[in-house]
Structures are given as C-alpha cells and as structure tokens.
Coordinates of N, CA, C and O in Angstrom, one line a residue:
M24 N 14.6 -3.1 -0.7 CA 14.9 -4.1 0.3 C 16.2 -4.9 -0.2 O 16.3 -5.3 -1.3
K25 N 17.1 -4.9 0.8 CA 18.4 -5.6 0.5 C 18.1 -7.1 0.5 O 17.5 -7.7 1.4
L26 N 18.6 -7.8 -0.5 CA 18.5 -9.3 -0.6 C 19.8 -9.9 -0.3 O 20.9 -9.4 -0.7
I27 N 19.8 -11.0 0.5 CA 21.0 -11.7 0.8 C 20.8 -13.2 0.5 O 19.8 -13.8 0.7
R28 N 21.9 -13.7 -0.2 CA 21.8 -15.1 -0.5 C 22.2 -15.9 0.6 O 23.1 -15.5 1.4
T29 N 21.4 -17.0 0.8 CA 21.7 -17.9 1.9 C 21.4 -19.3 1.5 O 20.7 -19.5 0.6
N30 N 22.0 -20.2 2.3 CA 21.7 -21.6 2.0 C 20.8 -22.1 3.0 O 21.0 -21.9 4.2
I31 N 19.7 -22.9 2.6 CA 18.9 -23.5 3.5 C 18.7 -25.0 3.1 O 18.9 -25.3 2.0
I32 N 18.4 -25.8 4.0 CA 18.2 -27.2 3.8 C 16.8 -27.6 3.9 O 16.1 -27.2 4.8
L33 N 16.2 -28.1 2.7 CA 14.8 -28.5 2.7 C 14.7 -30.0 2.3 O 15.6 -30.5 1.5
P34 N 13.7 -30.7 2.7 CA 13.5 -32.1 2.3 C 13.3 -32.0 0.7 O 12.6 -31.1 0.2
Q35 N 13.8 -33.0 0.0 CA 13.7 -33.0 -1.4 C 12.2 -33.0 -1.9 O 11.8 -32.3 -2.8
D36 N 11.3 -33.8 -1.2 CA 9.9 -33.8 -1.6 C 9.2 -32.5 -1.4 O 8.4 -32.1 -2.3
L37 N 9.6 -31.7 -0.4 CA 9.0 -30.4 -0.2 C 9.5 -29.4 -1.3 O 8.7 -28.7 -2.0
L38 N 10.8 -29.4 -1.6 CA 11.3 -28.6 -2.7 C 10.7 -28.9 -4.0 O 10.3 -28.1 -4.8
D39 N 10.5 -30.2 -4.3 CA 9.9 -30.7 -5.5 C 8.5 -30.2 -5.7 O 8.0 -29.7 -6.7
E40 N 7.8 -30.3 -4.6 CA 6.3 -29.8 -4.5 C 6.2 -28.3 -4.7 O 5.4 -27.8 -5.5
I41 N 7.1 -27.5 -4.1 CA 7.2 -26.1 -4.3 C 7.5 -25.8 -5.7 O 6.8 -24.9 -6.3
S42 N 8.4 -26.4 -6.3 CA 8.8 -26.2 -7.7 C 7.7 -26.5 -8.6 O 7.4 -25.7 -9.6
K43 N 6.9 -27.5 -8.4 CA 5.8 -27.9 -9.2 C 4.7 -26.8 -9.2 O 4.0 -26.5 -10.2
V44 N 4.5 -26.3 -8.0 CA 3.4 -25.3 -7.8 C 3.7 -23.9 -8.3 O 2.9 -23.3 -9.0
V45 N 4.9 -23.5 -8.0 CA 5.3 -22.0 -8.3 C 6.4 -22.0 -9.4 O 6.6 -20.9 -9.9
G46 N 7.0 -23.0 -9.7 CA 8.1 -23.0 -10.7 C 9.4 -22.7 -10.0 O 9.5 -22.1 -8.9
K47 N 10.5 -23.1 -10.7 CA 11.9 -23.0 -10.1 C 12.3 -21.6 -9.9 O 13.0 -21.2 -9.0
R48 N 11.8 -20.7 -10.7 CA 12.2 -19.3 -10.7 C 11.5 -18.5 -9.6 O 11.8 -17.3 -9.4
Q49 N 10.5 -19.0 -9.0 CA 9.6 -18.4 -8.0 C 9.8 -19.0 -6.6 O 9.1 -18.5 -5.7
R50 N 10.7 -19.9 -6.5 CA 10.8 -20.6 -5.2 C 11.2 -19.6 -4.1 O 10.7 -19.6 -3.0
S51 N 12.2 -18.7 -4.3 CA 12.7 -17.8 -3.3 C 11.5 -16.9 -2.8 O 11.3 -16.7 -1.6
R52 N 10.7 -16.4 -3.8 CA 9.6 -15.5 -3.4 C 8.6 -16.3 -2.6 O 8.1 -15.8 -1.6
F53 N 8.3 -17.5 -3.0 CA 7.3 -18.3 -2.3 C 7.8 -18.6 -0.9 O 7.0 -18.4 0.1
I54 N 9.0 -19.0 -0.7 CA 9.5 -19.3 0.6 C 9.6 -18.0 1.5 O 9.3 -18.1 2.7
T55 N 9.9 -16.9 0.9 CA 9.9 -15.6 1.6 C 8.5 -15.3 2.2 O 8.4 -14.9 3.3
E56 N 7.6 -15.4 1.3 CA 6.2 -15.1 1.7 C 5.7 -16.1 2.7 O 5.0 -15.7 3.7
A57 N 6.0 -17.4 2.6 CA 5.6 -18.4 3.5 C 6.3 -18.1 4.9 O 5.6 -18.2 5.9
A58 N 7.5 -17.7 4.9 CA 8.2 -17.4 6.2 C 7.6 -16.2 6.8 O 7.4 -16.2 8.0
R59 N 7.3 -15.2 6.1 CA 6.7 -14.0 6.6 C 5.3 -14.3 7.2 O 5.0 -13.8 8.3
E60 N 4.5 -15.1 6.5 CA 3.2 -15.5 7.1 C 3.4 -16.3 8.4 O 2.6 -16.0 9.4
K61 N 4.3 -17.2 8.4 CA 4.5 -18.0 9.6 C 5.0 -17.1 10.8 O 4.5 -17.3 11.9
L62 N 5.9 -16.2 10.5 CA 6.3 -15.3 11.5 C 5.2 -14.4 12.1 O 5.1 -14.2 13.3
K63 N 4.4 -14.0 11.2 CA 3.2 -13.2 11.6 C 2.3 -14.0 12.6 O 1.8 -13.5 13.6
R64 N 2.1 -15.3 12.2 CA 1.2 -16.1 13.0 C 1.9 -16.4 14.4 O 1.2 -16.3 15.5
I65 N 3.2 -16.6 14.4 CA 3.9 -16.8 15.7 C 3.8 -15.6 16.6 O 3.6 -15.7 17.8
K66 N 4.0 -14.4 16.0 CA 4.0 -13.1 16.8 C 2.6 -12.9 17.3 O 2.4 -12.5 18.5
L67 N 1.6 -13.2 16.5 CA 0.2 -13.1 17.0 C -0.1 -14.0 18.1 O -0.7 -13.6 19.2
Q68 N 0.3 -15.2 18.0 CA 0.1 -16.3 19.0 C 0.8 -15.8 20.3 O 0.2 -15.9 21.4
K69 N 2.0 -15.3 20.2 CA 2.7 -14.8 21.4 C 2.0 -13.6 22.1 O 1.9 -13.5 23.3
A70 N 1.5 -12.7 21.2 CA 0.8 -11.6 21.8 C -0.5 -12.0 22.5 O -0.9 -11.5 23.6
L71 N -1.2 -13.0 21.9 CA -2.4 -13.5 22.5 C -2.1 -14.2 23.8 O -2.8 -14.1 24.8
E72 N -1.0 -15.0 23.9 CA -0.6 -15.6 25.1 C -0.3 -14.6 26.2 O -0.6 -14.8 27.3
K73 N 0.4 -13.6 25.8 CA 0.8 -12.5 26.7 C -0.4 -11.8 27.3 O -0.5 -11.4 28.5
A74 N -1.4 -11.6 26.5 CA -2.7 -10.9 26.9 C -3.6 -11.8 27.6 O -4.6 -11.3 28.1
A75 N -3.4 -13.1 27.6 CA -4.4 -14.0 28.2 C -4.6 -13.6 29.6 O -3.7 -13.3 30.4
G76 N -5.9 -13.5 30.0 CA -6.2 -13.2 31.4 C -6.4 -11.7 31.6 O -6.7 -11.3 32.7
A77 N -6.1 -10.9 30.6 CA -6.1 -9.4 30.8 C -7.6 -9.0 30.9 O -7.9 -8.0 31.5
W78 N -8.5 -9.7 30.3 CA -9.9 -9.4 30.3 C -10.6 -10.0 31.5 O -10.5 -11.2 31.6
R79 N -11.1 -9.2 32.3 CA -11.8 -9.8 33.5 C -13.3 -9.4 33.4 O -13.6 -8.3 33.2
E80 N -14.1 -10.4 33.6 CA -15.6 -10.2 33.5 C -16.0 -9.2 34.5 O -17.0 -8.4 34.2
E81 N -15.5 -9.2 35.7 CA -15.9 -8.3 36.7 C -15.7 -6.9 36.4 O -16.3 -6.0 36.9
N82 N -14.7 -6.6 35.5 CA -14.4 -5.3 35.0 C -15.3 -4.8 33.9 O -15.3 -3.6 33.5
H83 N -16.2 -5.7 33.4 CA -17.1 -5.4 32.3 C -18.5 -5.9 32.5 O -18.9 -6.8 31.8
P84 N -19.2 -5.4 33.5 CA -20.5 -5.9 33.8 C -21.5 -5.6 32.7 O -22.5 -6.3 32.6
E85 N -21.2 -4.7 31.9 CA -22.1 -4.4 30.8 C -22.2 -5.5 29.8 O -23.2 -5.6 29.0
L86 N -21.3 -6.4 29.8 CA -21.3 -7.5 28.9 C -21.9 -8.8 29.5 O -21.9 -9.9 28.9
K87 N -22.4 -8.7 30.7 CA -22.8 -9.9 31.4 C -24.0 -10.6 30.7 O -24.0 -11.8 30.7
R88 N -24.8 -9.9 30.0 CA -25.9 -10.5 29.3 C -25.5 -10.9 27.9 O -26.3 -11.3 27.1
G89 N -24.2 -10.7 27.5 CA -23.7 -11.1 26.2 C -23.4 -9.9 25.3 O -24.0 -8.9 25.5
V90 N -22.5 -10.2 24.4 CA -22.1 -9.1 23.5 C -23.2 -8.6 22.6 O -23.4 -7.4 22.4
D91 N -24.0 -9.6 22.1 CA -25.2 -9.2 21.3 C -26.1 -8.3 21.9 O -26.5 -7.2 21.4
A92 N -26.5 -8.5 23.2 CA -27.4 -7.6 23.9 C -26.7 -6.3 24.2 O -27.4 -5.2 24.0
Y93 N -25.4 -6.2 24.4 CA -24.7 -5.0 24.6 C -24.7 -4.2 23.3 O -25.0 -2.9 23.4
V94 N -24.4 -4.8 22.3 CA -24.4 -4.1 21.0 C -25.8 -3.6 20.6 O -25.9 -2.4 20.1
R95 N -26.8 -4.4 20.8 CA -28.2 -3.9 20.5 C -28.5 -2.7 21.4 O -29.1 -1.7 20.9
K96 N -28.1 -2.7 22.6 CA -28.4 -1.6 23.5 C -27.6 -0.3 23.0 O -28.2 0.8 23.0
L97 N -26.4 -0.5 22.6 CA -25.6 0.6 22.1 C -26.3 1.2 20.8 O -26.5 2.5 20.7
R98 N -26.7 0.4 19.9 CA -27.3 0.8 18.7 C -28.6 1.5 18.9 O -28.9 2.6 18.3
T99 N -29.4 1.0 19.9 CA -30.7 1.7 20.2 C -30.4 3.1 20.8 O -31.1 4.0 20.4
S100 N -29.4 3.2 21.6 CA -29.1 4.5 22.3 C -28.6 5.5 21.2 O -28.9 6.7 21.2
W101 N -27.8 4.9 20.2 CA -27.3 5.8 19.1 C -28.5 6.3 18.3 O -28.5 7.4 17.9
R102 N -29.4 5.4 18.0 CA -30.6 5.8 17.2 C -31.4 6.8 17.9 O -31.9 7.8 17.2
K103 N -31.6 6.7 19.2 CA -32.3 7.7 20.0 C -31.6 9.0 19.9 O -32.2 10.1 19.8
R104 N -30.3 9.0 20.1 CA -29.5 10.2 20.1 C -29.6 10.8 18.8 O -29.8 12.1 18.6
E105 N -29.5 10.1 17.7 CA -29.5 10.6 16.3 C -30.9 11.2 16.0 O -31.0 12.3 15.5
K106 N -31.9 10.6 16.5 CA -33.3 11.0 16.3 C -33.5 12.4 17.0 O -34.0 13.3 16.5
S107 N -33.0 12.4 18.2 CA -33.1 13.7 19.0 C -32.4 14.8 18.4 O -32.8 16.0 18.3
L108 N -31.2 14.5 17.8 CA -30.4 15.6 17.2 C -31.1 16.1 15.9 O -31.2 17.3 15.7
F109 N -31.7 15.2 15.1 CA -32.3 15.7 13.9 C -33.6 16.4 14.2 O -34.0 17.3 13.6
Q110 N -34.3 15.9 15.2 CA -35.6 16.6 15.7 C -35.2 18.0 16.2 O -35.9 19.0 15.9
G111 N -34.1 18.2 16.9 CA -33.7 19.5 17.3 C -33.4 20.4 16.2 O -33.7 21.6 16.3
R112 N -32.8 19.9 15.1 CA -32.5 20.8 14.0 C -33.7 21.2 13.2 O -33.8 22.4 12.8
N113 N -34.7 20.3 13.1 CA -35.9 20.6 12.4 C -36.8 21.6 13.2 O -37.6 22.3 12.6
N114 N -36.7 21.6 14.5 CA -37.5 22.5 15.4 C -36.9 23.8 15.6 O -37.5 24.7 16.1
G115 N -35.6 23.9 15.3 CA -34.8 25.2 15.6 C -34.8 26.1 14.5 O -35.1 27.1 14.1

C-alpha cells in the first residue's frame, strides 16, 4: 500500500491522549485505523438509510407470528425432512 505524508490539524489534548495511549511512533497507525473504522460505520449507516423501507410486512406473511416462531417452524420441517431421508436409507 502506498503511503502519502499529509498534514492534519488535531486539538492538542486529543494528540496528547493518543500519544499517551499508543506512543508517538504509533500515532499514524492509530489514526489510520480509527479513520477506517469511522468510514466503515458511515458507509454502513448510509446503506441502512438507503435500504430503509425495503422490507414490507405484507411481503412476508410467514413472519407475522414473529421470527422465533418462523425459525422454530423451519427447524421442525428440517428435522422431519432429515428423519425421513435417514429412514429411507435404512429401509432401502
């Protein structure tokens, strides 16, 4: 990864606190990681805002009784299917 030197302005108290926590020689790495984390959160927030309203309850009647009930129903059907598959192998 290509590194580029840049000048940024930080409040003195923030720079002092960063230096105390990570040391003077690790400040650039710390600020880089912090900036990447912040960018990731901003991108996620924007994606969530863009997707807001995409989920419509009327399009998913199977979840009307709640997600827990739906998952229980799925697991029960999977167990029944698995049981029938294994019984078919043992009888064949």
